[in-house]
PDB file of C-alpha atoms in Angstrom:
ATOM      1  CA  UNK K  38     161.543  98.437 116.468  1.00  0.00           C
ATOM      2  CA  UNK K  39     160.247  99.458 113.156  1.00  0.00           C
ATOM      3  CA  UNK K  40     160.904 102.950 112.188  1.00  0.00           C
ATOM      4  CA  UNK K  41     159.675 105.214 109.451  1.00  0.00           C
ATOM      5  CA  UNK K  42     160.883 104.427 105.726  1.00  0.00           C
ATOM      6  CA  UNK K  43     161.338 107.081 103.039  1.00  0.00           C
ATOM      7  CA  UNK K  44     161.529 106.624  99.367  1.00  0.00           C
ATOM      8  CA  UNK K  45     163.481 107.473  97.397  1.00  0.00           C
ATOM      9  CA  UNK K  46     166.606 108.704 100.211  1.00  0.00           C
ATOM     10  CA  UNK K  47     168.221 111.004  97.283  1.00  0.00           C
ATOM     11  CA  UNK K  48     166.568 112.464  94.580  1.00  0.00           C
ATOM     12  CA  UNK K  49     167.573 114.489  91.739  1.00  0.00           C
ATOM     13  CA  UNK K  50     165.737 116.588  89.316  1.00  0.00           C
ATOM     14  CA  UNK K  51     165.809 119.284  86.585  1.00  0.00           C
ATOM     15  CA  UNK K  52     163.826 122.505  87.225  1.00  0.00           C
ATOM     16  CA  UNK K  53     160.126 122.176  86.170  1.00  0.00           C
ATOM     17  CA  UNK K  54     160.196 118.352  86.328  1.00  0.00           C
ATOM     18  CA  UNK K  55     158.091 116.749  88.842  1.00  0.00           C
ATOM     19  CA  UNK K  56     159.257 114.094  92.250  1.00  0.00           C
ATOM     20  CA  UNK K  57     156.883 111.977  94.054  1.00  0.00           C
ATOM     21  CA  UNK K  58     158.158 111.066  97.696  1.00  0.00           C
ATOM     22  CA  UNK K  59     156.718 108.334  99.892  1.00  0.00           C
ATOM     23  CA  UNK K  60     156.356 107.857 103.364  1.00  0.00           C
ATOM     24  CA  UNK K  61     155.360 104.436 105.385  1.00  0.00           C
ATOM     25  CA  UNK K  62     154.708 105.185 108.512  1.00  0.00           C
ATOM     26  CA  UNK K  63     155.771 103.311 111.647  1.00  0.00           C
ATOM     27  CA  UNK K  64     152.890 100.566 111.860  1.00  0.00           C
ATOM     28  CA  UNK K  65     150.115 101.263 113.575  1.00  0.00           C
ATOM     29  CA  UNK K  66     150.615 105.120 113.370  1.00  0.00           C
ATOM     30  CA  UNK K  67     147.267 107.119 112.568  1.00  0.00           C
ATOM     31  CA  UNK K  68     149.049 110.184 111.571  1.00  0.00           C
ATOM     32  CA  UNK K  69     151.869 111.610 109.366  1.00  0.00           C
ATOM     33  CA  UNK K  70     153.474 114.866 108.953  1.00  0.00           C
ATOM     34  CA  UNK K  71     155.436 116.337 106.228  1.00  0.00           C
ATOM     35  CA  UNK K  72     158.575 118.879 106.979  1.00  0.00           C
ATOM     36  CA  UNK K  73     160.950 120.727 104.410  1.00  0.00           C
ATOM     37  CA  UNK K  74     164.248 121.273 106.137  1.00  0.00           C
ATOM     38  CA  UNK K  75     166.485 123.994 103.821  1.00  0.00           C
ATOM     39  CA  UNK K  76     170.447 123.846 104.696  1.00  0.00           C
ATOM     40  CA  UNK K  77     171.149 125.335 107.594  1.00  0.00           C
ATOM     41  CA  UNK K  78     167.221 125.547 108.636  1.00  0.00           C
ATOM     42  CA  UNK K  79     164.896 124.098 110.982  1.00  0.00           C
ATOM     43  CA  UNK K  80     162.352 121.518 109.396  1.00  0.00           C
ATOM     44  CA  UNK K  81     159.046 123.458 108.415  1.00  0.00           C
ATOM     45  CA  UNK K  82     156.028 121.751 108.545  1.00  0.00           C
ATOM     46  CA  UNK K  83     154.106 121.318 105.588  1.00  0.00           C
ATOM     47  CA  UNK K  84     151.206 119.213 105.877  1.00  0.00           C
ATOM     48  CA  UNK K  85     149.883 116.476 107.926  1.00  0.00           C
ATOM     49  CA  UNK K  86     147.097 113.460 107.658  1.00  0.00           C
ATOM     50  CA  UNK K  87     145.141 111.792 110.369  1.00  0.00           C
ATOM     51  CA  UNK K  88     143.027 108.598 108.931  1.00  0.00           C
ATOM     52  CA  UNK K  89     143.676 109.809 105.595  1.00  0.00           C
ATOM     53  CA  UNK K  90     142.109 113.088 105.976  1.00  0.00           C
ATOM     54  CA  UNK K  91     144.412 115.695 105.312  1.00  0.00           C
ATOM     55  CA  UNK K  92     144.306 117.244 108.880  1.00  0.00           C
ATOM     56  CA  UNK K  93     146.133 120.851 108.706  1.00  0.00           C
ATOM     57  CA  UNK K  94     148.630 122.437 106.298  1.00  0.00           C
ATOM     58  CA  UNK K  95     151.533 124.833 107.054  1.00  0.00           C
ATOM     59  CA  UNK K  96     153.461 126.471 104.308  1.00  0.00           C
ATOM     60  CA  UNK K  97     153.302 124.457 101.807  1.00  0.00           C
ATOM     61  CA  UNK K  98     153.695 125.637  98.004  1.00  0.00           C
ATOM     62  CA  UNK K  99     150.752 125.116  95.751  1.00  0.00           C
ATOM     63  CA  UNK K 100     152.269 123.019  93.352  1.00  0.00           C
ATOM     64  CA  UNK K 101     153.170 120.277  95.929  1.00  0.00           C
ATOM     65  CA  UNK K 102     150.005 117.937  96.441  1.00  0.00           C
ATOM     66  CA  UNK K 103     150.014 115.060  99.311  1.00  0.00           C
ATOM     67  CA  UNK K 104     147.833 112.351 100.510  1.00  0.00           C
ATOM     68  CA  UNK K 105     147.718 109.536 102.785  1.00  0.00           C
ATOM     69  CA  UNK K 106     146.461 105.943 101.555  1.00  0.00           C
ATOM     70  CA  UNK K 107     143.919 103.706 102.822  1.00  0.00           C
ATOM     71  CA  UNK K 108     147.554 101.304 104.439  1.00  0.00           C
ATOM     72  CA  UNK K 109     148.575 104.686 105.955  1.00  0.00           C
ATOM     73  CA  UNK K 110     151.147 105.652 103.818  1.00  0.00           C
ATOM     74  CA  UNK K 111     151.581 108.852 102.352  1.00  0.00           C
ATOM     75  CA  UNK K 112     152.955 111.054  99.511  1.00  0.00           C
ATOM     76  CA  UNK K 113     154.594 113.940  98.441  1.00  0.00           C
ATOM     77  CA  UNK K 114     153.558 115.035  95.323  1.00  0.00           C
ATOM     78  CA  UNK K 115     155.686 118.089  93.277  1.00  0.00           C
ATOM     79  CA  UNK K 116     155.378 119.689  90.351  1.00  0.00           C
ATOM     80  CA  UNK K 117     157.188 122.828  88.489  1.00  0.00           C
ATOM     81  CA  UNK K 118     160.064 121.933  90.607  1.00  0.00           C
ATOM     82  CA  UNK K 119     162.191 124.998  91.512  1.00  0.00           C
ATOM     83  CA  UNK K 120     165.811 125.362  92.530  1.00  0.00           C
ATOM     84  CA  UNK K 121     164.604 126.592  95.945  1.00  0.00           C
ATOM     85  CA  UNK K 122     162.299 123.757  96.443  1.00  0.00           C
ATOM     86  CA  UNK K 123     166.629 121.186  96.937  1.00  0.00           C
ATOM     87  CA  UNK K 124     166.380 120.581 100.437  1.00  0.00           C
ATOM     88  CA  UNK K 125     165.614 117.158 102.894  1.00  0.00           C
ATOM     89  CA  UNK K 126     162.039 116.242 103.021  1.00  0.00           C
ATOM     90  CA  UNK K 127     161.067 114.367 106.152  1.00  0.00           C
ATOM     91  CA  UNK K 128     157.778 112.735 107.072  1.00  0.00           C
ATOM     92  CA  UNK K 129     157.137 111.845 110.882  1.00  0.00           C
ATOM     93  CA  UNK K 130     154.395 109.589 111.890  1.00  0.00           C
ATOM     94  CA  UNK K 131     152.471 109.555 115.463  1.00  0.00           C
ATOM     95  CA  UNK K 132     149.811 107.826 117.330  1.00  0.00           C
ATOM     96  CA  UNK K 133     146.961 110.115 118.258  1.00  0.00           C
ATOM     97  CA  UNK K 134     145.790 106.947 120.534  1.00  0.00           C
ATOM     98  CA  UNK K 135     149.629 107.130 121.867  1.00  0.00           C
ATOM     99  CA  UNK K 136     151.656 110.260 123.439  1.00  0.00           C
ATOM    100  CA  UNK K 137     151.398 111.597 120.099  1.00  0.00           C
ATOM    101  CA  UNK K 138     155.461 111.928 119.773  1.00  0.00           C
ATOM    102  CA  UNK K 139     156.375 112.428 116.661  1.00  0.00           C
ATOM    103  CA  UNK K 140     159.049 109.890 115.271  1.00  0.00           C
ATOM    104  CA  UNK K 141     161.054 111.529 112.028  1.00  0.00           C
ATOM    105  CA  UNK K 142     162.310 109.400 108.905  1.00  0.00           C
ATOM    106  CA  UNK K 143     165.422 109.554 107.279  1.00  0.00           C
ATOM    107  CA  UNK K 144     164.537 112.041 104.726  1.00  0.00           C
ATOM    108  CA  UNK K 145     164.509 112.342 101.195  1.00  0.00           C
ATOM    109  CA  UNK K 146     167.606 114.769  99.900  1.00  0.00           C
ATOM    110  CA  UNK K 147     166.163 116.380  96.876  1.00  0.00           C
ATOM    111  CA  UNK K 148     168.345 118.182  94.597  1.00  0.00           C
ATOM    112  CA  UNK K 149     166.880 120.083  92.001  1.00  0.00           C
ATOM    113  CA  UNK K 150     169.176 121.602  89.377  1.00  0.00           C
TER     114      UNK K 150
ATOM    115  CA  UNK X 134     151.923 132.316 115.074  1.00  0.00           C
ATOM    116  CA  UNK X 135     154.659 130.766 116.577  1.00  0.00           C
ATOM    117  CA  UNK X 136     158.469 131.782 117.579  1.00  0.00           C
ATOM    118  CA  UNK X 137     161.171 130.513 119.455  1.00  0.00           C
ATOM    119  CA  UNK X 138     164.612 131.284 120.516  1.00  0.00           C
ATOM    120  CA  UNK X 139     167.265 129.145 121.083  1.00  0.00           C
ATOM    121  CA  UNK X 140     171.392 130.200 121.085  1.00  0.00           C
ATOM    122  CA  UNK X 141     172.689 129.335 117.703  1.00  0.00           C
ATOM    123  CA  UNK X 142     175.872 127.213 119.374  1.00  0.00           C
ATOM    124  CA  UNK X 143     177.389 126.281 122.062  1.00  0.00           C
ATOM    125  CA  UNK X 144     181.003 124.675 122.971  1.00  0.00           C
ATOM    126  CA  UNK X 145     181.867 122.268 125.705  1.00  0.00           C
ATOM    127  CA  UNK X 146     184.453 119.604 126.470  1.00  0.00           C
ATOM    128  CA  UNK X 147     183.543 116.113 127.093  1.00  0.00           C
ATOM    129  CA  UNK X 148     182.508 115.340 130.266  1.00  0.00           C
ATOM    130  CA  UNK X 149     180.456 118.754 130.953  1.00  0.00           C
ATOM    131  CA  UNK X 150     177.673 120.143 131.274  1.00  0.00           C
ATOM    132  CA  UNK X 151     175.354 122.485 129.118  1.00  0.00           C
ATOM    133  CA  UNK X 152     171.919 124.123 129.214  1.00  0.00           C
ATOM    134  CA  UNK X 153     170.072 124.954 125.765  1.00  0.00           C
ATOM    135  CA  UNK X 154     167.731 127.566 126.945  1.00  0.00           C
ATOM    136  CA  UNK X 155     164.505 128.125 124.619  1.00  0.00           C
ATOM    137  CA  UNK X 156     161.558 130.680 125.017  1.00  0.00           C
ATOM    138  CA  UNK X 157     158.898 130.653 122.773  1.00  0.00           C
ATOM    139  CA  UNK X 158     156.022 133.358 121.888  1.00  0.00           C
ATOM    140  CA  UNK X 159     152.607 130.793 120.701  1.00  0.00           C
ATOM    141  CA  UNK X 160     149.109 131.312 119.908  1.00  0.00           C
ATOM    142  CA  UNK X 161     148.505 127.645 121.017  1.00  0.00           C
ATOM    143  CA  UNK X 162     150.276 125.260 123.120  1.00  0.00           C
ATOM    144  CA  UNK X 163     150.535 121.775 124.064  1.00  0.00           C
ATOM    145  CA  UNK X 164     153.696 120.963 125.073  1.00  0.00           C
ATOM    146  CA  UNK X 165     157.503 121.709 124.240  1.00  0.00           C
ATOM    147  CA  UNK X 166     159.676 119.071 122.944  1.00  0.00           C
ATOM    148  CA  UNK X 167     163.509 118.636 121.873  1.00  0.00           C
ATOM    149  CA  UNK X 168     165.121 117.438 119.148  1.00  0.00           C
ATOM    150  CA  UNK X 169     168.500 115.739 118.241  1.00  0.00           C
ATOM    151  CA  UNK X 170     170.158 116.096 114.662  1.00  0.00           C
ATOM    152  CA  UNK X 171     173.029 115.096 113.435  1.00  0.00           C
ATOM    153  CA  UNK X 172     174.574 116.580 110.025  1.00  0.00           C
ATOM    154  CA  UNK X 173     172.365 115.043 107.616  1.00  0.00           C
ATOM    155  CA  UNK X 174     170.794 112.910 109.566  1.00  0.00           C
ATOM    156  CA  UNK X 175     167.068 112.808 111.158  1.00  0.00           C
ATOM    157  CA  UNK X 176     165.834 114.645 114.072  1.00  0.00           C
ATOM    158  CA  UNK X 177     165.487 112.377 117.309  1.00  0.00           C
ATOM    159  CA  UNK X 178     163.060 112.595 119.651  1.00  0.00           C
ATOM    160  CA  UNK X 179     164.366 113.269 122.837  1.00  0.00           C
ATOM    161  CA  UNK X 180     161.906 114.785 125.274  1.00  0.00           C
ATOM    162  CA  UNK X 181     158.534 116.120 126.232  1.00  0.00           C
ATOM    163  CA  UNK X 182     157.353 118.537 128.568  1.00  0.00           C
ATOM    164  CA  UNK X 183     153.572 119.399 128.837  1.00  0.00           C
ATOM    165  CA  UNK X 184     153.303 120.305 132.358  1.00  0.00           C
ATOM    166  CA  UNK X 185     155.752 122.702 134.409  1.00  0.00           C
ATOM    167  CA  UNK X 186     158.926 120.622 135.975  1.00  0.00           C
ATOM    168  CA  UNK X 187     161.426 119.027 135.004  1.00  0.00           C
ATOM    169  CA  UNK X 188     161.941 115.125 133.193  1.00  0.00           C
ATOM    170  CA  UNK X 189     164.818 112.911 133.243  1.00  0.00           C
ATOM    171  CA  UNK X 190     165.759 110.586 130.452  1.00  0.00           C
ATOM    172  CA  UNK X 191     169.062 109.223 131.399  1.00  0.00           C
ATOM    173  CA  UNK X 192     171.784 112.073 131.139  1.00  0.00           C
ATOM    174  CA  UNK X 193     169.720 114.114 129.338  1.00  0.00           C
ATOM    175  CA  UNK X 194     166.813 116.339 131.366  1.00  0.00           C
ATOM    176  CA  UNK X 195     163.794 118.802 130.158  1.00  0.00           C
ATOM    177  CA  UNK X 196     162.263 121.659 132.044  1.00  0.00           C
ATOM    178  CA  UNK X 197     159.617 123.769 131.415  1.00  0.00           C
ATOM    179  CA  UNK X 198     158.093 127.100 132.999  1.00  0.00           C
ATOM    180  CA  UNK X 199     154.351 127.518 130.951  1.00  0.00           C
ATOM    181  CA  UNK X 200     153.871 130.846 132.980  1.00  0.00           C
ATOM    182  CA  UNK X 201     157.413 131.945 131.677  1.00  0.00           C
ATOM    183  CA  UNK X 202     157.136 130.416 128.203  1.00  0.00           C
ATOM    184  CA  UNK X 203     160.477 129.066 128.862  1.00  0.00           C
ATOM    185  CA  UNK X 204     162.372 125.940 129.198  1.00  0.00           C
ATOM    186  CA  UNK X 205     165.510 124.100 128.814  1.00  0.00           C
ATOM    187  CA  UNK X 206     167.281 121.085 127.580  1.00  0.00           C
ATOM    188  CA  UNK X 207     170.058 119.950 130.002  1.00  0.00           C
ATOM    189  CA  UNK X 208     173.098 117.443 128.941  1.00  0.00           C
ATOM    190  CA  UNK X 209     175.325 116.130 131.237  1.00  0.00           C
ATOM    191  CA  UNK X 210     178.801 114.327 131.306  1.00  0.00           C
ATOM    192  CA  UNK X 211     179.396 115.552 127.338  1.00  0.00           C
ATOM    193  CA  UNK X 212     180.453 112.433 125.022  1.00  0.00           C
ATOM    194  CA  UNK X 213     181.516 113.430 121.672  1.00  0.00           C
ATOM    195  CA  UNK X 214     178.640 112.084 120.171  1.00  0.00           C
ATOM    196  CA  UNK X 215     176.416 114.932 121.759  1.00  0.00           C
ATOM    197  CA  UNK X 216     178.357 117.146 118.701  1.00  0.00           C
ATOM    198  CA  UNK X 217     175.005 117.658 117.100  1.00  0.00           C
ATOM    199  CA  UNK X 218     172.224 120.594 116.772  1.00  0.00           C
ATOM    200  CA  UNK X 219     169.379 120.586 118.650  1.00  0.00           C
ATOM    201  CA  UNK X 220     166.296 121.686 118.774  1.00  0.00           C
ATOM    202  CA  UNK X 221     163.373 122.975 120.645  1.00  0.00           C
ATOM    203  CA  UNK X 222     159.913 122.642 119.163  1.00  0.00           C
ATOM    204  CA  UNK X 223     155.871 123.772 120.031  1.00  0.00           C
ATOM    205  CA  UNK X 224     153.419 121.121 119.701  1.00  0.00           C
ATOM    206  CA  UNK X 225     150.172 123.066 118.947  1.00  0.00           C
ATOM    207  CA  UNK X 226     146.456 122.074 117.756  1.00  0.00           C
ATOM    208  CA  UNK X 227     147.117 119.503 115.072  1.00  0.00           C
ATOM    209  CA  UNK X 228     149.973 118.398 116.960  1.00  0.00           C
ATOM    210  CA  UNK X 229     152.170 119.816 114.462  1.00  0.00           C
ATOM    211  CA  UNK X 230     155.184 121.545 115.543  1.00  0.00           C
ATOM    212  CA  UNK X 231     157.119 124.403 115.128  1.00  0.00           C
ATOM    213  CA  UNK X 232     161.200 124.276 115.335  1.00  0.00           C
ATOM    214  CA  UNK X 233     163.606 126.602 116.849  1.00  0.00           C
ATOM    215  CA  UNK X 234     166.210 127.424 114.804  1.00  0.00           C
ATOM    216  CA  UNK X 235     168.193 124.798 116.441  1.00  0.00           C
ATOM    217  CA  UNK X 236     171.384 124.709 118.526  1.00  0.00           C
ATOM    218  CA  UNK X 237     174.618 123.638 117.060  1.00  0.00           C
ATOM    219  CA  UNK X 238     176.530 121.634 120.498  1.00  0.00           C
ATOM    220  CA  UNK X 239     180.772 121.050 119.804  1.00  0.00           C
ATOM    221  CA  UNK X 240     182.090 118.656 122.127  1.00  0.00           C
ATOM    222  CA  UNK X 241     185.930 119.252 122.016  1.00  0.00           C
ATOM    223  CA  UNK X 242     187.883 116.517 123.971  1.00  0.00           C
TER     224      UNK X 242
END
């Protein structure tokens, strides 16, 4: 069964430079997530789409920007990066017509140094 | 807000059993679910509970108690693959959720 793909899987930066990370969701999924998962933390949840509309936001930084595209698939746009901001970025997709599990990518490891 | 409170490890040797136990404090709630994660890897659904009792999903099982905010992941006959952290998690309005801070399992032989 298809699952969800992340671009790029590792990523690394200089501080202030920006990333983009994508997310394709598994097909036929109406709604992704975003989590930032710090070593040795749980995944926080960042922000989430439904139909393209972004469709609530947790604790995510200003400078990070996302958006989901008319195919359903999504990114993570951010800027200024920071040291604090290396850590695995995973997006989960879900079916609100479904049981509305969520199903979690492999994650982008960005490094920012 | 949201918290939850799950041990931070637990040891077993193959072939046992062992109970994550995970209460939660929410403002909102739809349902508790658990995780699987492996080092580096992504978190796997395992289970969902929305209404009180428990589900079965092979050797793994899921309770939950809504009156006690309270409920439990349950493995059975250990394999060394369990080794993993796992976690509980709050689906609330917007269906996102909310993590425990996860429960590292060591399966010794």
């Amino acid at each position: 069964a298809a699952g969800v793909i992340q671009s790029p899987r590792h990523l690394i930066k200089e501080k202030r430079e920006t990333a983009t990370l994508k997310c394709y969701p598994i097909p036929r999924h109406d709604t992704v997530y975003w989590y930032q998962q710090g070593p040795g933390q749980d995944p926080q949840f960042l922000i989430s789409f439904y139909e393209k509309m972004q469709s609530d936001k947790g604790s995510i930084p200003d400078r990070f920007s996302a958006q989901q595209f008319s195919d359903y698939h999504s990114e993570l746009n951010m800027s200024s990066l920071e040291l604090g901001d290396s850590a695995l970025y995973f997006c989960a997709s879900s079916s609100q017509r479904g049981d509305e599990t969520q199903y979690f990518g492999p994650g982008t490891r960005l490094l920012v140094l | 807000g949201q918290s939850l409170e799950q041990p931070s490890e637990v040891t077993a040797v193959e072939g046992a059993i062992v109970q994550i136990n995970c209460t939660y404090q929410t403002s909102g709630f739809y349902g508790l679910s658990w995780y699987q994660q492996h080092d580096g890897g992504a978190p796997t659904f395992l289970s969902y509970n929305a209404l009180d009792g428990l589900e079965e999903t092979g050797r793994f099982s899921s309770f939950l108690s809504r009156s006690d905010s309270y409920g439990y992941l349950l493995l059975q006959e250990l394999q060394m693959k369990d080794s993993a952290s796992y976690f509980c998690a709050v689906a609330a309005a917007g269906n996102k959720l909310t993590f425990g801070g996860g429960t590292r399992v060591l399966v010794k032989p």
